[in-house]
Amino acid sequence: MENIIKDIDIISAEEAQACDYKTTEDENTGKSKKLYIESYGCQMNFSDSEIVASIMKENGFDTTSDFEQADVIFLNTCSIREKAELTVRKRLSQFNAIKRNKPEMTIGVLGCMAERLKEKLLEEEQIVDVVVGPDAYRDLPNLVATAEDGNKGVNTFLSREETYADISPVRLNSNGVSAFISIMRGCDNMCSFCVVPFTRGRERSRDPHSIVREAQDLFDKGFKEVTLLGQNVDSYKWSPEENNKARLNKKEGEVTEVVNFANLLEMVALISPQLRVRFSTSHPKDITDEVLYTMKKYDNICKYIHLPVQSGNSRILELMNRTYDREWYLERVAKIREILGEECGISSDMIAGFCTETEEEHQETLTMMDIVKYDFSYMFYYSERPGTLAAKKYKDDIPLDVKKRRLNEIIDKQNKLSEERNNLDIGKVQEILIEGESKRSTEQLKGRNSANKVVIIDKGNFKKGDYVTVKITDCTPATLFGEVVS
Ligand code: SAH
Ligand code: SF4
Ligand code: F3S
């Protein structure tokens, strides 16, 4: 689910490992204090920052885009690779100077790094006042108030129930067209390289009613696209008995049966044909034919699947504890092609240089890419994370220069495949949803087709939020260009 909203561009091994962040924007509703949040990592974290902003808003804070104006600064952090943590450490040291001039300012570290390091962060980073894990955000106002009185605080309690279902997120950095909805939290998969199960806790699914309500509310406010988010959306499962015995009543409209991901997709798709539905991330072991048929049934469910393979070699996949092998993955891709056709976009995440990976095994990742023909990928070299199964069991034995060389080969391959796939779109007529102005010209607009590719068109009389039918005329590896079909 890494950086899923980033436009694809040609990147290097160094850039692939780097970490972007998003900040809050200025909002002035007359509250007495200002909150600045900087969010790192995946879309789940960005979505959490919207929940945090909502909780703080209820407690007297407007958001700001200028940290120098802020009474409270939160860094919502990521631990996925070492680089992600180092970026935050560096940022904290930059905030030191500001805090020296404004000692009353509260600085909080939230998210995955907070959960991983707990009290240690207070010891190691003197500047930090509060450390709060992803399941403890309701406690933030309380902890901030305590910090204002000069007492540092930590809450990294991981919950089995918390889904923040009742909290309406404040939409940060939103283009007013598409929004993200968290449908589940945590992860039970224990991929051996991954820190997420430790930082996000056990997997739990959110009440489908609250999801549909949130999507409906967004649609009523003019949004045209929602992306359902989870580390493993295909294992979404909500049963009233398990999740909340108190809800087991027969009120009208109350769901009393188990809802799986295909059911949930359908419930959201039915809100309106004018509301596009996307989702991320799909784990190859869990994506079912039922989900694929539901995607086929509704035009407004976008034909795009982020299906991270990580490696194309079965031995490495086993060491990674991904619980599928090369053949299983290829069978799932064949099913996607059979049910949804060639035009369905497929993207992936790749890890180069996992423990003990041989040159031949690395080659299998490249041949996997050739067979699947991914539209794009998020590509990384392996970064050992403390406490994970891989860190305990296997030696991180691939030298950094080899990891980087393998990663560059994967990136080169992906750039070629992206161009090849984009070329196939030339001449096709597609519906795009306009998201705003193109980055390069105010005379052009940027939209996305169903397969999640960016399409640039001349502005004409169109505006953000319009659905426009276009014929694709040209492409680069990263972008399609289209002409409006009248
Ligand atoms: N839940 C998603 C992945 C979330 S993490 C899934 O299962 O696909 C996003 C991506 O970061 C992963 O898919 C993986 O490619 C990468 N990643 C995770 N841990 C990593 C590590 N230790 N080193 C390098 N890349 C890693
Ligand atoms: Fe990490 Fe695996 Fe869970 Fe994805 S499915 S978050 S890679 S443990
Ligand atoms: Fe996301 Fe990073 Fe945490 S990828 S779940 S913010 S470790």
PDB file of N, CA and C and ligand atoms in Angstrom, residues 187 189-191 193-194 196-197 231-232 283 310 322, ligand 2:
ATOM      1  N   CYS A 187      -2.735  -6.272  11.124  1.00  0.00           N
ATOM      2  CA  CYS A 187      -2.423  -7.329  10.164  1.00  0.00           C
ATOM      3  C   CYS A 187      -2.013  -8.582  10.928  1.00  0.00           C
ATOM      4  N   ASN A 189      -0.707 -11.298   9.295  1.00  0.00           N
ATOM      5  CA  ASN A 189      -0.023 -12.171   8.339  1.00  0.00           C
ATOM      6  C   ASN A 189       1.398 -12.576   8.684  1.00  0.00           C
ATOM      7  N   MET A 190       2.090 -11.763   9.402  1.00  0.00           N
ATOM      8  CA  MET A 190       3.460 -12.122   9.793  1.00  0.00           C
ATOM      9  C   MET A 190       4.389 -12.462   8.629  1.00  0.00           C
ATOM     10  N   CYS A 191       4.375 -11.661   7.594  1.00  0.00           N
ATOM     11  CA  CYS A 191       5.415 -11.790   6.576  1.00  0.00           C
ATOM     12  C   CYS A 191       6.735 -11.539   7.299  1.00  0.00           C
ATOM     13  N   PHE A 193       9.595 -10.282   6.765  1.00  0.00           N
ATOM     14  CA  PHE A 193      10.367  -9.034   6.661  1.00  0.00           C
ATOM     15  C   PHE A 193       9.651  -7.855   7.300  1.00  0.00           C
ATOM     16  N   CYS A 194       8.414  -8.029   7.723  1.00  0.00           N
ATOM     17  CA  CYS A 194       7.535  -6.874   7.916  1.00  0.00           C
ATOM     18  C   CYS A 194       7.281  -6.511   9.375  1.00  0.00           C
ATOM     19  N   VAL A 196       4.882  -4.358  10.304  1.00  0.00           N
ATOM     20  CA  VAL A 196       3.505  -3.883  10.499  1.00  0.00           C
ATOM     21  C   VAL A 196       2.707  -4.664  11.566  1.00  0.00           C
ATOM     22  N   PRO A 197       2.776  -6.011  11.577  1.00  0.00           N
ATOM     23  CA  PRO A 197       2.006  -6.710  12.611  1.00  0.00           C
ATOM     24  C   PRO A 197       2.397  -6.281  14.032  1.00  0.00           C
ATOM     25  N   GLN A 231      -4.431  -3.320   5.203  1.00  0.00           N
ATOM     26  CA  GLN A 231      -3.197  -4.013   4.822  1.00  0.00           C
ATOM     27  C   GLN A 231      -3.501  -5.252   3.993  1.00  0.00           C
ATOM     28  N   ASN A 232      -4.701  -5.777   4.156  1.00  0.00           N
ATOM     29  CA  ASN A 232      -5.056  -7.023   3.482  1.00  0.00           C
ATOM     30  C   ASN A 232      -6.577  -7.021   3.321  1.00  0.00           C
ATOM     31  N   HIS A 283      -3.910  -9.122  -0.803  1.00  0.00           N
ATOM     32  CA  HIS A 283      -2.880 -10.154  -0.589  1.00  0.00           C
ATOM     33  C   HIS A 283      -3.188 -11.317  -1.540  1.00  0.00           C
ATOM     34  N   GLN A 310       6.244  -9.323  -4.127  1.00  0.00           N
ATOM     35  CA  GLN A 310       7.480  -9.259  -3.322  1.00  0.00           C
ATOM     36  C   GLN A 310       8.669  -9.964  -3.963  1.00  0.00           C
ATOM     37  N   ARG A 322       5.127 -15.625   2.878  1.00  0.00           N
ATOM     38  CA  ARG A 322       4.005 -15.027   2.147  1.00  0.00           C
ATOM     39  C   ARG A 322       2.871 -16.030   1.958  1.00  0.00           C
TER      40      ARG A 322
HETATM   41 FE1  SF4 B   2       3.280  -6.696   6.298  1.00  0.00          FE
HETATM   42 FE2  SF4 B   2       2.622  -8.992   5.183  1.00  0.00          FE
HETATM   43 FE3  SF4 B   2       0.872  -7.722   6.725  1.00  0.00          FE
HETATM   44 FE4  SF4 B   2       1.482  -6.738   4.344  1.00  0.00          FE
HETATM   45  S1  SF4 B   2       0.451  -8.690   4.729  1.00  0.00           S
HETATM   46  S2  SF4 B   2       1.343  -5.613   6.252  1.00  0.00           S
HETATM   47  S3  SF4 B   2       3.631  -7.254   4.162  1.00  0.00           S
HETATM   48  S4  SF4 B   2       2.794  -8.630   7.388  1.00  0.00           S
END
